[in-house]
GROMACS .gro file of C-alpha atoms in nm:
model
  293
    1GLY     CA    1  -6.919  -4.672  -8.466
    2ALA     CA    2  -7.016  -4.317  -8.613
    3LEU     CA    3  -7.066  -4.199  -8.241
    4VAL     CA    4  -6.729  -4.316  -8.132
    5ALA     CA    5  -6.559  -4.145  -8.408
    6LEU     CA    6  -6.755  -3.801  -8.333
    7ALA     CA    7  -6.656  -3.845  -7.976
    8PHE     CA    8  -6.280  -3.920  -8.050
    9PHE     CA    9  -6.219  -3.635  -8.308
   10PRO     CA   10  -6.229  -3.349  -8.074
   11ALA     CA   11  -5.944  -3.481  -7.867
   12ARG     CA   12  -5.738  -3.535  -8.170
   13ALA     CA   13  -5.796  -3.198  -8.317
   14GLN     CA   14  -5.579  -2.975  -8.098
   15ASP     CA   15  -5.227  -2.937  -7.951
   16SER     CA   16  -5.136  -3.300  -7.841
   17ARG     CA   17  -4.929  -3.203  -7.548
   18THR     CA   18  -5.078  -3.119  -7.193
   19VAL     CA   19  -5.017  -2.743  -7.169
   20THR     CA   20  -5.017  -2.587  -6.817
   21GLU     CA   21  -4.954  -2.223  -6.734
   22PRO     CA   22  -4.575  -2.143  -6.752
   23LEU     CA   23  -4.343  -2.066  -6.472
   24VAL     CA   24  -4.073  -1.794  -6.480
   25PRO     CA   25  -3.723  -1.930  -6.431
   26ARG     CA   26  -3.487  -1.776  -6.188
   27SER     CA   27  -3.253  -1.506  -6.325
   28CYS     CA   28  -2.893  -1.565  -6.405
   29THR     CA   29  -2.820  -1.187  -6.444
   30MET     CA   30  -3.037  -0.873  -6.398
   31LEU     CA   31  -2.967  -0.588  -6.625
   32ALA     CA   32  -3.067  -0.228  -6.489
   33ALA     CA   33  -3.220   0.018  -6.735
   34GLN     CA   34  -3.020   0.349  -6.792
   35LEU     CA   35  -3.253   0.527  -7.043
   36PRO     CA   36  -3.569   0.733  -6.963
   37ALA     CA   37  -3.920   0.610  -7.093
   38PRO     CA   38  -4.016   0.751  -7.343
   39LEU     CA   39  -3.694   0.771  -7.515
   40ALA     CA   40  -3.552   1.130  -7.592
   41GLU     CA   41  -3.380   1.193  -7.914
   42PRO     CA   42  -3.022   1.203  -7.767
   43ASP     CA   43  -3.100   0.851  -7.627
   44GLU     CA   44  -3.101   0.712  -7.968
   45GLY     CA   45  -2.743   0.692  -7.978
   46LYS     CA   46  -2.707   0.471  -7.655
   47PRO     CA   47  -2.810   0.119  -7.749
   48ASP     CA   48  -2.832  -0.168  -7.513
   49THR     CA   49  -2.778  -0.435  -7.789
   50ARG     CA   50  -2.450  -0.540  -7.679
   51ARG     CA   51  -2.487  -0.585  -7.314
   52ILE     CA   52  -2.827  -0.775  -7.361
   53GLN     CA   53  -2.664  -1.011  -7.630
   54ASP     CA   54  -2.368  -1.062  -7.418
   55ALA     CA   55  -2.592  -1.144  -7.101
   56LEU     CA   56  -2.810  -1.392  -7.337
   57ASP     CA   57  -2.492  -1.546  -7.454
   58HIS     CA   58  -2.346  -1.616  -7.100
   59CYS     CA   59  -2.676  -1.739  -6.936
   60ALA     CA   60  -2.694  -2.080  -6.836
   61ALA     CA   61  -2.989  -2.305  -6.965
   62GLY     CA   62  -3.292  -2.298  -6.758
   63GLU     CA   63  -3.217  -1.942  -6.632
   64ALA     CA   64  -3.337  -1.578  -6.747
   65VAL     CA   65  -3.177  -1.252  -6.838
   66GLU     CA   66  -3.381  -0.996  -6.653
   67LEU     CA   67  -3.431  -0.649  -6.801
   68LYS     CA   68  -3.537  -0.434  -6.512
   69ALA     CA   69  -3.643  -0.057  -6.445
   70SER     CA   70  -3.413   0.134  -6.216
   71GLY     CA   71  -3.531   0.451  -6.052
   72LYS     CA   72  -3.656   0.674  -6.321
   73ALA     CA   73  -3.478   0.480  -6.593
   74ARG     CA   74  -3.721   0.244  -6.734
   75ALA     CA   75  -3.610   0.180  -7.089
   76PHE     CA   76  -3.358  -0.036  -7.286
   77LEU     CA   77  -3.305   0.029  -7.665
   78SER     CA   78  -3.206  -0.232  -7.885
   79GLY     CA   79  -3.119  -0.363  -8.229
   80PRO     CA   80  -3.149  -0.724  -8.333
   81LEU     CA   81  -3.088  -0.989  -8.083
   82GLN     CA   82  -3.038  -1.364  -8.081
   83LEU     CA   83  -3.183  -1.589  -7.828
   84ARG     CA   84  -3.008  -1.893  -7.696
   85ALA     CA   85  -3.119  -2.238  -7.648
   86GLY     CA   86  -3.295  -2.297  -7.290
   87VAL     CA   87  -3.241  -1.934  -7.193
   88THR     CA   88  -3.540  -1.685  -7.127
   89LEU     CA   89  -3.564  -1.314  -7.185
   90ARG     CA   90  -3.750  -1.151  -6.934
   91VAL     CA   91  -3.882  -0.789  -6.930
   92ASP     CA   92  -3.999  -0.697  -6.589
   93ALA     CA   93  -4.339  -0.482  -6.530
   94ASP     CA   94  -4.270  -0.101  -6.555
   95THR     CA   95  -3.973  -0.185  -6.820
   96ILE     CA   96  -3.986  -0.121  -7.177
   97LEU     CA   97  -3.754  -0.281  -7.453
   98TYR     CA   98  -3.775  -0.031  -7.739
   99ALA     CA   99  -3.671  -0.137  -8.080
  100SER     CA  100  -3.410   0.089  -8.276
  101ARG     CA  101  -3.547   0.317  -8.533
  102ASN     CA  102  -3.226   0.283  -8.742
  103PRO     CA  103  -3.284   0.069  -9.049
  104ARG     CA  104  -2.915   0.014  -9.066
  105ASP     CA  105  -2.925  -0.202  -8.775
  106TYR     CA  106  -3.168  -0.455  -8.913
  107ASP     CA  107  -2.997  -0.470  -9.297
  108VAL     CA  108  -2.987  -0.830  -9.417
  109SER     CA  109  -2.725  -0.679  -9.675
  110ALA     CA  110  -2.630  -0.329  -9.719
  111GLY     CA  111  -2.920  -0.083  -9.723
  112SER     CA  112  -3.172  -0.365  -9.770
  113CYS     CA  113  -3.402  -0.264  -9.466
  114GLY     CA  114  -3.623   0.023  -9.453
  115VAL     CA  115  -3.708   0.035  -9.831
  116VAL     CA  116  -3.995  -0.040 -10.078
  117ASN     CA  117  -3.916  -0.256 -10.344
  118GLN     CA  118  -3.985  -0.592 -10.538
  119PRO     CA  119  -3.776  -0.847 -10.328
  120GLY     CA  120  -3.848  -0.732  -9.978
  121HIS     CA  121  -3.758  -0.938  -9.680
  122GLY     CA  122  -3.447  -0.723  -9.637
  123CYS     CA  123  -3.497  -0.691  -9.231
  124LYS     CA  124  -3.353  -0.901  -8.968
  125PRO     CA  125  -3.614  -0.924  -8.663
  126LEU     CA  126  -3.583  -0.744  -8.340
  127ILE     CA  127  -3.566  -1.079  -8.169
  128SER     CA  128  -3.477  -1.399  -8.367
  129GLY     CA  129  -3.469  -1.767  -8.212
  130ASP     CA  130  -3.304  -2.022  -8.475
  131HIS     CA  131  -3.271  -2.375  -8.359
  132VAL     CA  132  -3.307  -2.261  -7.983
  133ALA     CA  133  -3.492  -2.544  -7.785
  134HIS     CA  134  -3.658  -2.444  -7.482
  135ALA     CA  135  -3.612  -2.087  -7.491
  136ALA     CA  136  -3.861  -1.820  -7.385
  137VAL     CA  137  -3.976  -1.452  -7.382
  138MET     CA  138  -4.141  -1.357  -7.056
  139GLY     CA  139  -4.239  -1.087  -6.822
  140ASP     CA  140  -4.501  -0.827  -6.745
  141GLY     CA  141  -4.317  -0.573  -6.935
  142LEU     CA  142  -4.332  -0.411  -7.287
  143ILE     CA  143  -4.167  -0.482  -7.612
  144ASP     CA  144  -4.234  -0.162  -7.834
  145GLY     CA  145  -4.141  -0.211  -8.208
  146ARG     CA  146  -4.214   0.167  -8.263
  147GLY     CA  147  -4.395   0.110  -8.596
  148PRO     CA  148  -4.538   0.461  -8.636
  149SER     CA  149  -4.233   0.651  -8.530
  150SER     CA  150  -3.989   0.820  -8.787
  151LEU     CA  151  -3.701   0.618  -8.891
  152ILE     CA  152  -3.368   0.761  -8.811
  153GLY     CA  153  -3.232   0.969  -9.128
  154GLN     CA  154  -3.578   0.941  -9.300
  155THR     CA  155  -3.894   1.129  -9.279
  156VAL     CA  156  -4.141   0.819  -9.275
  157SER     CA  157  -4.210   0.562  -9.028
  158TRP     CA  158  -4.208   0.169  -9.085
  159TRP     CA  159  -4.587   0.188  -9.119
  160ASP     CA  160  -4.556   0.464  -9.406
  161LEU     CA  161  -4.330   0.219  -9.581
  162ALA     CA  162  -4.608  -0.050  -9.557
  163GLN     CA  163  -4.872   0.189  -9.696
  164GLU     CA  164  -4.642   0.311  -9.996
  165ALA     CA  165  -4.547  -0.078 -10.082
  166LYS     CA  166  -4.947  -0.125 -10.097
  167ALA     CA  167  -5.017   0.197 -10.316
  168LYS     CA  168  -4.721   0.064 -10.548
  169ASN     CA  169  -4.776  -0.306 -10.541
  170LEU     CA  170  -4.437  -0.367 -10.405
  171ASN     CA  171  -4.277  -0.507 -10.079
  172GLN     CA  172  -4.192  -0.329  -9.789
  173SER     CA  173  -3.894  -0.427  -9.584
  174CYS     CA  174  -3.985  -0.391  -9.209
  175PRO     CA  175  -3.858  -0.600  -8.941
  176ARG     CA  176  -4.079  -0.823  -8.726
  177ILE     CA  177  -4.037  -0.826  -8.348
  178LEU     CA  178  -3.999  -1.209  -8.299
  179VAL     CA  179  -3.920  -1.466  -8.561
  180LEU     CA  180  -3.880  -1.825  -8.421
  181SER     CA  181  -3.751  -2.098  -8.646
  182HIS     CA  182  -3.686  -2.475  -8.549
  183ALA     CA  183  -3.739  -2.355  -8.182
  184ASP     CA  184  -3.885  -2.634  -8.008
  185ASP     CA  185  -4.104  -2.606  -7.698
  186PHE     CA  186  -4.073  -2.227  -7.715
  187ILE     CA  187  -4.282  -2.010  -7.469
  188LEU     CA  188  -4.401  -1.664  -7.461
  189TYR     CA  189  -4.559  -1.587  -7.132
  190ARG     CA  190  -4.755  -1.242  -7.017
  191ILE     CA  191  -4.523  -1.011  -7.218
  192THR     CA  192  -4.688  -0.720  -7.396
  193LEU     CA  193  -4.588  -0.662  -7.759
  194LYS     CA  194  -4.678  -0.338  -7.930
  195ASN     CA  195  -4.640  -0.141  -8.272
  196SER     CA  196  -4.456  -0.403  -8.465
  197PRO     CA  197  -4.324  -0.260  -8.788
  198ASN     CA  198  -4.464  -0.589  -8.938
  199PHE     CA  199  -4.569  -0.926  -8.791
  200HIS     CA  200  -4.549  -0.945  -8.405
  201VAL     CA  201  -4.469  -1.321  -8.373
  202SER     CA  202  -4.370  -1.589  -8.647
  203TYR     CA  203  -4.332  -1.947  -8.545
  204SER     CA  204  -4.234  -2.192  -8.789
  205ASN     CA  205  -4.071  -2.543  -8.841
  206GLY     CA  206  -4.097  -2.632  -8.461
  207ASN     CA  207  -4.243  -2.881  -8.240
  208GLY     CA  208  -4.405  -2.718  -7.935
  209PHE     CA  209  -4.508  -2.340  -7.897
  210THR     CA  210  -4.709  -2.190  -7.635
  211ALA     CA  211  -4.825  -1.827  -7.605
  212TRP     CA  212  -5.022  -1.763  -7.263
  213GLY     CA  213  -5.152  -1.442  -7.134
  214VAL     CA  214  -4.971  -1.251  -7.416
  215ILE     CA  215  -5.091  -0.904  -7.505
  216ILE     CA  216  -5.060  -0.755  -7.851
  217ASP     CA  217  -5.164  -0.398  -7.872
  218THR     CA  218  -5.138  -0.238  -8.210
  219PRO     CA  219  -5.383  -0.007  -8.387
  220LYS     CA  220  -5.540  -0.077  -8.737
  221ALA     CA  221  -5.324   0.179  -8.886
  222GLY     CA  222  -5.031  -0.070  -8.886
  223ARG     CA  223  -5.032  -0.275  -9.217
  224ASN     CA  224  -4.937  -0.631  -9.196
  225THR     CA  225  -4.895  -0.644  -8.834
  226ASP     CA  226  -5.037  -0.983  -8.775
  227GLY     CA  227  -5.046  -1.097  -8.417
  228ILE     CA  228  -4.920  -1.451  -8.391
  229ASP     CA  229  -4.848  -1.659  -8.704
  230PRO     CA  230  -4.776  -2.050  -8.655
  231GLY     CA  231  -4.671  -2.202  -8.974
  232ASN     CA  232  -4.530  -2.554  -9.085
  233CYS     CA  233  -4.533  -2.669  -8.724
  234THR     CA  234  -4.674  -2.890  -8.474
  235ASN     CA  235  -4.825  -2.868  -8.107
  236VAL     CA  236  -4.907  -2.512  -8.068
  237THR     CA  237  -5.119  -2.351  -7.819
  238ILE     CA  238  -5.233  -2.001  -7.805
  239THR     CA  239  -5.440  -1.913  -7.491
  240HIS     CA  240  -5.551  -1.642  -7.233
  241CYS     CA  241  -5.415  -1.386  -7.479
  242TYR     CA  242  -5.539  -1.038  -7.579
  243ILE     CA  243  -5.489  -0.925  -7.934
  244ARG     CA  244  -5.546  -0.645  -8.131
  245ALA     CA  245  -5.370  -0.567  -8.473
  246GLY     CA  246  -5.362  -0.418  -8.789
  247ASP     CA  247  -5.393  -0.762  -8.978
  248ASP     CA  248  -5.466  -1.112  -8.871
  249ASN     CA  249  -5.503  -1.161  -8.511
  250VAL     CA  250  -5.353  -1.527  -8.534
  251ALA     CA  251  -5.305  -1.660  -8.875
  252ILE     CA  252  -5.248  -2.038  -8.910
  253LYS     CA  253  -5.009  -2.081  -9.209
  254ALA     CA  254  -4.921  -2.406  -9.389
  255GLY     CA  255  -4.707  -2.336  -9.703
  256THR     CA  256  -4.511  -2.587  -9.900
  257PRO     CA  257  -4.238  -2.666  -9.666
  258GLY     CA  258  -4.474  -2.893  -9.467
  259PRO     CA  259  -4.803  -2.938  -9.273
  260THR     CA  260  -4.915  -2.746  -8.971
  261THR     CA  261  -5.101  -2.949  -8.736
  262HIS     CA  262  -5.262  -3.006  -8.367
  263ILE     CA  263  -5.327  -2.635  -8.278
  264THR     CA  264  -5.511  -2.509  -8.002
  265VAL     CA  265  -5.629  -2.150  -7.998
  266SER     CA  266  -5.837  -2.120  -7.687
  267HIS     CA  267  -5.968  -1.840  -7.439
  268ASN     CA  268  -5.860  -1.557  -7.609
  269HIS     CA  269  -5.991  -1.206  -7.650
  270PHE     CA  270  -5.977  -1.069  -8.008
  271TYR     CA  271  -6.041  -0.696  -8.050
  272TYR     CA  272  -6.004  -0.523  -8.400
  273GLY     CA  273  -5.784  -0.695  -8.658
  274HIS     CA  274  -5.873  -0.943  -8.929
  275GLY     CA  275  -5.972  -1.220  -8.681
  276MET     CA  276  -5.887  -1.589  -8.677
  277SER     CA  277  -5.729  -1.701  -9.017
  278ILE     CA  278  -5.612  -2.024  -9.159
  279GLY     CA  279  -5.397  -1.916  -9.443
  280SER     CA  280  -5.334  -1.749  -9.677
  281GLU     CA  281  -5.083  -2.044  -9.756
  282THR     CA  282  -5.254  -2.377  -9.700
  283ASP     CA  283  -5.072  -2.615  -9.976
  284GLY     CA  284  -4.869  -2.786  -9.731
  285GLY     CA  285  -5.163  -2.911  -9.541
  286ALA     CA  286  -5.345  -2.763  -9.209
  287SER     CA  287  -5.510  -3.005  -9.007
  288ALA     CA  288  -5.608  -3.094  -8.638
  289ILE     CA  289  -5.691  -2.731  -8.526
  290ARG     CA  290  -5.903  -2.650  -8.260
  291VAL     CA  291  -6.039  -2.289  -8.196
  292THR     CA  292  -6.274  -2.247  -7.888
  293ASP     CA  293  -6.400  -1.995  -7.644
   0.00000   0.00000   0.00000
């Protein structure tokens, strides 16, 4: 009986789905880049936010909005974007989606982003997915959160604010690249994420999350720049990824709202960072977690 129990346990302590390498869907529309990379200062006033959001809003489920380089123009500039159910945001190779450096673009309330104070949590993410089943972010391109770059109208960067908050024992309000909530069957595939002002990827309150072949490339100077953080969710696979970050490479969180369970973290390369973490929050219950290779 004991031998049967031991043999059975490993199969249960992992994502209960059968996860295979994702496929990139066909594009509903292709948006051509209009800005150079790296961005010049005058380009900061030419955001692509509206045309990217409009394309996401009008794309059919099962298809992708494709961001593509065009000649010498390789860059898009955006403030917060909202994903839509069933729709993929695809960033092609040799194409960069830059996050706006203007804190006002991310304000949850007037003046709440780009500051150090006690409340914190004053910024919208660059890309949010709330109740968007079967959505995805894919492609061989780059999403750059621009954490070390000076903010518009200020002489400090997002990462400078994080260090100031640490010194003062306060909280920084800096945006995350991807925040996904109640987003069942979400996929991140092959995309590179770099220099997030705060966490790169937060996934919570969902059933089914796959990160396959994702590259997260951020130096240790970026405080609180976790790689991928699943929490209060079930059926998660993080595999074949390459992660270096200024905080946890992967942090499995399980705070009060509910358990985090059936997680597979496999075949990844972790470079510097705080490694593979369970917590800090675990009072909701963390179970059936398999970390291998």
